[in-house]
Amino acid sequence: MSSEDERRHREKMQKRKDVQDREVSEKTIEKGVLAVHTGPGKGKSTAAFGLALRMLGHGRRVVIVQFIKGAWSTGERPALERFGDLVEWHSMGEGFTWETQDRARDVAACERAWDVAVAALQREDVGLVVLDELNIALRYDYLPLQRVLADLQARPFMQHVVITGRNAKPELIDAADLVTVMTLVKHHFKAGVKAQPGFEF
């Protein structure tokens, strides 16, 4: 690269830095963020557990409530539980609805899970609440949406919440501060690759 190219590059990067610095300096609000991870792509829960790891890295308490996948044994649970009493993990589901094939049983399991979630949502000492697959419970009307929204709204001001699962309700998307839609481009299941420990669970 010539000295002229280097000069142009430095000028371009300085302008970019000035824009970034200005944007960052304009952000002054501190509050608990309500995040929703939805969409047909893989990685919604995985991203939520990444946020849990980040929160734990700052020494903050995390509560995880699983609404559907509770029947599964996942690698994230023993890994995160190494943080001791900073992590509470509640697997409250009994598997996906097509596995139980019992609506009343699914509703009862989700109601028990929501009671646990509400207890976490009322605690000032909890930095992050992960509501894993709550969107599935809401999609099938296993929980009343307005109650869920009210309980989320009433949480401590600085508490962060991340909700996962496909088909997030429009009202939840409207209430959220951050919404990420995982897009499916290609999936190895289509090629006959089964779910494997350490990658899917």
Tab-separated table of C-alpha atoms in Angstrom:
chain	number	residue	atom	x	y	z
A	1	MET	CA	0.000	0.000	0.000
A	2	SER	CA	1.382	3.387	-0.946
A	3	SER	CA	1.740	6.231	1.551
A	4	GLU	CA	-1.143	8.022	-0.210
A	5	ASP	CA	-3.378	4.936	0.163
A	6	GLU	CA	-2.441	4.711	3.832
A	7	ARG	CA	-3.299	8.389	4.340
A	8	ARG	CA	-6.716	7.942	2.700
A	9	HIS	CA	-7.378	4.863	4.774
A	10	ARG	CA	-6.507	6.692	8.013
A	11	GLU	CA	-8.772	9.596	7.075
A	12	LYS	CA	-11.627	7.244	6.230
A	13	MET	CA	-11.241	5.337	9.493
A	14	GLN	CA	-10.998	8.577	11.505
A	15	LYS	CA	-14.283	9.779	9.989
A	16	ARG	CA	-15.869	6.430	10.815
A	17	LYS	CA	-14.531	6.639	14.375
A	18	ASP	CA	-15.921	10.165	14.775
A	19	VAL	CA	-19.379	8.956	13.695
A	20	GLN	CA	-19.230	5.981	16.055
A	21	ASP	CA	-18.012	8.081	18.985
A	22	ARG	CA	-20.783	10.604	18.407
A	23	GLU	CA	-23.455	7.876	18.269
A	24	VAL	CA	-22.167	6.238	21.459
A	25	SER	CA	-22.010	9.558	23.334
A	26	GLU	CA	-25.672	10.251	22.483
A	27	LYS	CA	-26.840	7.080	24.269
A	28	THR	CA	-27.418	7.980	27.914
A	29	ILE	CA	-30.284	5.767	29.133
A	30	GLU	CA	-29.564	2.834	31.433
A	31	LYS	CA	-32.409	0.360	31.914
A	32	GLY	CA	-33.213	-3.311	31.900
A	33	VAL	CA	-33.627	-4.507	28.315
A	34	LEU	CA	-36.439	-6.823	27.203
A	35	ALA	CA	-35.017	-8.911	24.348
A	36	VAL	CA	-36.816	-11.385	22.112
A	37	HIS	CA	-35.022	-14.024	20.034
A	38	THR	CA	-37.414	-15.484	17.481
A	39	GLY	CA	-37.585	-16.762	13.919
A	40	PRO	CA	-37.168	-20.148	12.190
A	41	GLY	CA	-33.368	-20.240	12.381
A	42	LYS	CA	-31.161	-22.072	14.847
A	43	GLY	CA	-29.475	-20.314	17.762
A	44	LYS	CA	-32.208	-18.489	19.692
A	45	SER	CA	-31.624	-20.256	23.010
A	46	THR	CA	-27.887	-20.490	22.374
A	47	ALA	CA	-27.700	-16.694	22.045
A	48	ALA	CA	-29.697	-16.296	25.265
A	49	PHE	CA	-27.275	-18.573	27.119
A	50	GLY	CA	-24.444	-16.462	25.741
A	51	LEU	CA	-26.057	-13.434	27.406
A	52	ALA	CA	-26.310	-15.456	30.621
A	53	LEU	CA	-22.586	-16.186	30.433
A	54	ARG	CA	-21.855	-12.505	29.854
A	55	MET	CA	-23.971	-11.488	32.877
A	56	LEU	CA	-22.245	-14.103	35.038
A	57	GLY	CA	-18.903	-12.735	33.906
A	58	HIS	CA	-19.925	-9.481	35.570
A	59	GLY	CA	-20.795	-11.324	38.779
A	60	ARG	CA	-24.564	-10.835	38.358
A	61	ARG	CA	-27.221	-13.410	39.200
A	62	VAL	CA	-29.068	-15.253	36.387
A	63	VAL	CA	-32.333	-17.218	36.505
A	64	ILE	CA	-33.222	-19.524	33.607
A	65	VAL	CA	-36.728	-20.926	33.205
A	66	GLN	CA	-37.322	-23.476	30.436
A	67	PHE	CA	-40.950	-23.717	29.374
A	68	ILE	CA	-40.840	-26.522	26.826
A	69	LYS	CA	-37.433	-28.175	26.623
A	70	GLY	CA	-37.314	-29.222	30.254
A	71	ALA	CA	-37.347	-32.893	29.337
A	72	TRP	CA	-34.028	-32.512	27.487
A	73	SER	CA	-30.584	-32.749	29.018
A	74	THR	CA	-28.521	-29.886	27.566
A	75	GLY	CA	-24.820	-29.097	27.832
A	76	GLU	CA	-25.462	-25.486	28.835
A	77	ARG	CA	-26.982	-26.404	32.193
A	78	PRO	CA	-23.969	-28.149	33.805
A	79	ALA	CA	-21.662	-25.556	32.273
A	80	LEU	CA	-23.566	-22.577	33.682
A	81	GLU	CA	-24.214	-24.283	37.015
A	82	ARG	CA	-20.453	-24.216	37.613
A	83	PHE	CA	-21.045	-20.610	38.597
A	84	GLY	CA	-22.703	-21.914	41.765
A	85	ASP	CA	-25.390	-19.889	43.451
A	86	LEU	CA	-25.196	-17.142	40.818
A	87	VAL	CA	-27.277	-19.408	38.552
A	88	GLU	CA	-30.745	-20.833	39.072
A	89	TRP	CA	-31.945	-23.207	36.373
A	90	HIS	CA	-35.546	-24.355	36.315
A	91	SER	CA	-36.518	-26.955	33.691
A	92	MET	CA	-40.282	-26.829	33.922
A	93	GLY	CA	-41.440	-28.183	30.558
A	94	GLU	CA	-42.155	-31.762	29.633
A	95	GLY	CA	-41.151	-31.628	25.997
A	96	PHE	CA	-42.798	-30.204	22.928
A	97	THR	CA	-46.577	-30.273	22.703
A	98	TRP	CA	-46.543	-32.948	19.989
A	99	GLU	CA	-44.674	-35.201	22.422
A	100	THR	CA	-47.029	-34.846	25.393
A	101	GLN	CA	-50.193	-34.643	23.232
A	102	ASP	CA	-52.032	-33.475	26.344
A	103	ARG	CA	-53.074	-29.818	26.296
A	104	ALA	CA	-54.191	-29.699	29.930
A	105	ARG	CA	-50.853	-31.138	31.031
A	106	ASP	CA	-48.943	-28.631	28.871
A	107	VAL	CA	-50.980	-25.704	30.240
A	108	ALA	CA	-50.394	-26.835	33.820
A	109	ALA	CA	-46.639	-27.172	33.206
A	110	CYS	CA	-46.485	-23.679	31.676
A	111	GLU	CA	-48.462	-22.178	34.539
A	112	ARG	CA	-46.040	-23.713	37.055
A	113	ALA	CA	-43.137	-22.370	35.005
A	114	TRP	CA	-44.667	-18.886	34.885
A	115	ASP	CA	-45.054	-18.862	38.671
A	116	VAL	CA	-41.304	-19.541	38.932
A	117	ALA	CA	-40.597	-16.880	36.301
A	118	VAL	CA	-42.693	-14.266	38.129
A	119	ALA	CA	-40.779	-14.930	41.349
A	120	ALA	CA	-37.539	-14.205	39.455
A	121	LEU	CA	-39.055	-11.145	37.764
A	122	GLN	CA	-39.751	-9.656	41.198
A	123	ARG	CA	-36.182	-9.976	42.498
A	124	GLU	CA	-33.904	-6.936	42.542
A	125	ASP	CA	-30.820	-9.179	42.892
A	126	VAL	CA	-31.395	-10.963	39.553
A	127	GLY	CA	-29.580	-9.291	36.660
A	128	LEU	CA	-30.956	-11.483	33.862
A	129	VAL	CA	-33.979	-13.740	33.481
A	130	VAL	CA	-33.928	-16.156	30.528
A	131	LEU	CA	-37.414	-17.345	29.549
A	132	ASP	CA	-36.497	-20.148	27.191
A	133	GLU	CA	-39.195	-21.142	24.671
A	134	LEU	CA	-41.776	-18.862	26.288
A	135	ASN	CA	-42.822	-17.884	22.753
A	136	ILE	CA	-43.947	-21.470	22.138
A	137	ALA	CA	-46.112	-21.410	25.263
A	138	LEU	CA	-47.658	-18.135	24.137
A	139	ARG	CA	-48.158	-19.343	20.582
A	140	TYR	CA	-50.356	-22.214	21.801
A	141	ASP	CA	-52.141	-19.984	24.336
A	142	TYR	CA	-50.847	-21.998	27.275
A	143	LEU	CA	-50.443	-18.708	29.146
A	144	PRO	CA	-52.514	-15.504	28.952
A	145	LEU	CA	-50.477	-13.019	26.947
A	146	GLN	CA	-51.732	-9.930	28.795
A	147	ARG	CA	-50.704	-11.394	32.144
A	148	VAL	CA	-47.238	-12.160	30.792
A	149	LEU	CA	-46.845	-8.637	29.410
A	150	ALA	CA	-48.003	-7.084	32.694
A	151	ASP	CA	-45.592	-9.182	34.761
A	152	LEU	CA	-42.714	-8.296	32.418
A	153	GLN	CA	-43.592	-4.606	32.681
A	154	ALA	CA	-43.651	-4.769	36.497
A	155	ARG	CA	-40.127	-6.199	36.855
A	156	PRO	CA	-37.304	-4.213	38.497
A	157	PHE	CA	-36.209	-1.306	36.311
A	158	MET	CA	-32.630	-2.545	35.774
A	159	GLN	CA	-33.444	-6.228	35.260
A	160	HIS	CA	-32.784	-7.671	31.793
A	161	VAL	CA	-34.994	-10.378	30.261
A	162	VAL	CA	-34.481	-12.489	27.158
A	163	ILE	CA	-37.324	-14.541	25.681
A	164	THR	CA	-36.739	-17.250	23.085
A	165	GLY	CA	-38.802	-19.321	20.685
A	166	ARG	CA	-40.332	-19.163	17.243
A	167	ASN	CA	-43.426	-17.172	16.357
A	168	ALA	CA	-43.182	-14.365	18.912
A	169	LYS	CA	-46.542	-12.667	19.367
A	170	PRO	CA	-46.802	-9.189	17.776
A	171	GLU	CA	-47.723	-7.669	21.153
A	172	LEU	CA	-44.536	-9.067	22.708
A	173	ILE	CA	-42.470	-7.744	19.813
A	174	ASP	CA	-44.043	-4.312	20.361
A	175	ALA	CA	-43.203	-4.430	24.087
A	176	ALA	CA	-39.594	-5.520	23.526
A	177	ASP	CA	-36.575	-3.230	23.390
A	178	LEU	CA	-34.570	-5.616	21.205
A	179	VAL	CA	-35.911	-8.174	18.731
A	180	THR	CA	-33.662	-10.520	16.790
A	181	VAL	CA	-35.105	-12.797	14.118
A	182	MET	CA	-32.943	-15.837	13.410
A	183	THR	CA	-33.226	-16.577	9.683
A	184	LEU	CA	-32.892	-20.111	8.386
A	185	VAL	CA	-30.691	-20.269	5.280
A	186	LYS	CA	-29.535	-23.874	5.460
A	187	HIS	CA	-29.930	-26.625	8.063
A	188	HIS	CA	-27.961	-29.854	8.350
A	189	PHE	CA	-31.102	-31.789	9.448
A	190	LYS	CA	-32.278	-31.631	5.824
A	191	ALA	CA	-29.174	-33.599	4.826
A	192	GLY	CA	-29.920	-36.296	7.409
A	193	VAL	CA	-27.555	-35.083	10.148
A	194	LYS	CA	-29.097	-35.854	13.540
A	195	ALA	CA	-29.031	-33.700	16.686
A	196	GLN	CA	-25.661	-34.146	18.370
A	197	PRO	CA	-24.460	-33.417	21.918
A	198	GLY	CA	-22.406	-30.278	22.204
A	199	PHE	CA	-23.908	-28.769	19.072
A	200	GLU	CA	-27.708	-29.082	19.352
A	201	PHE	CA	-27.958	-29.744	23.077
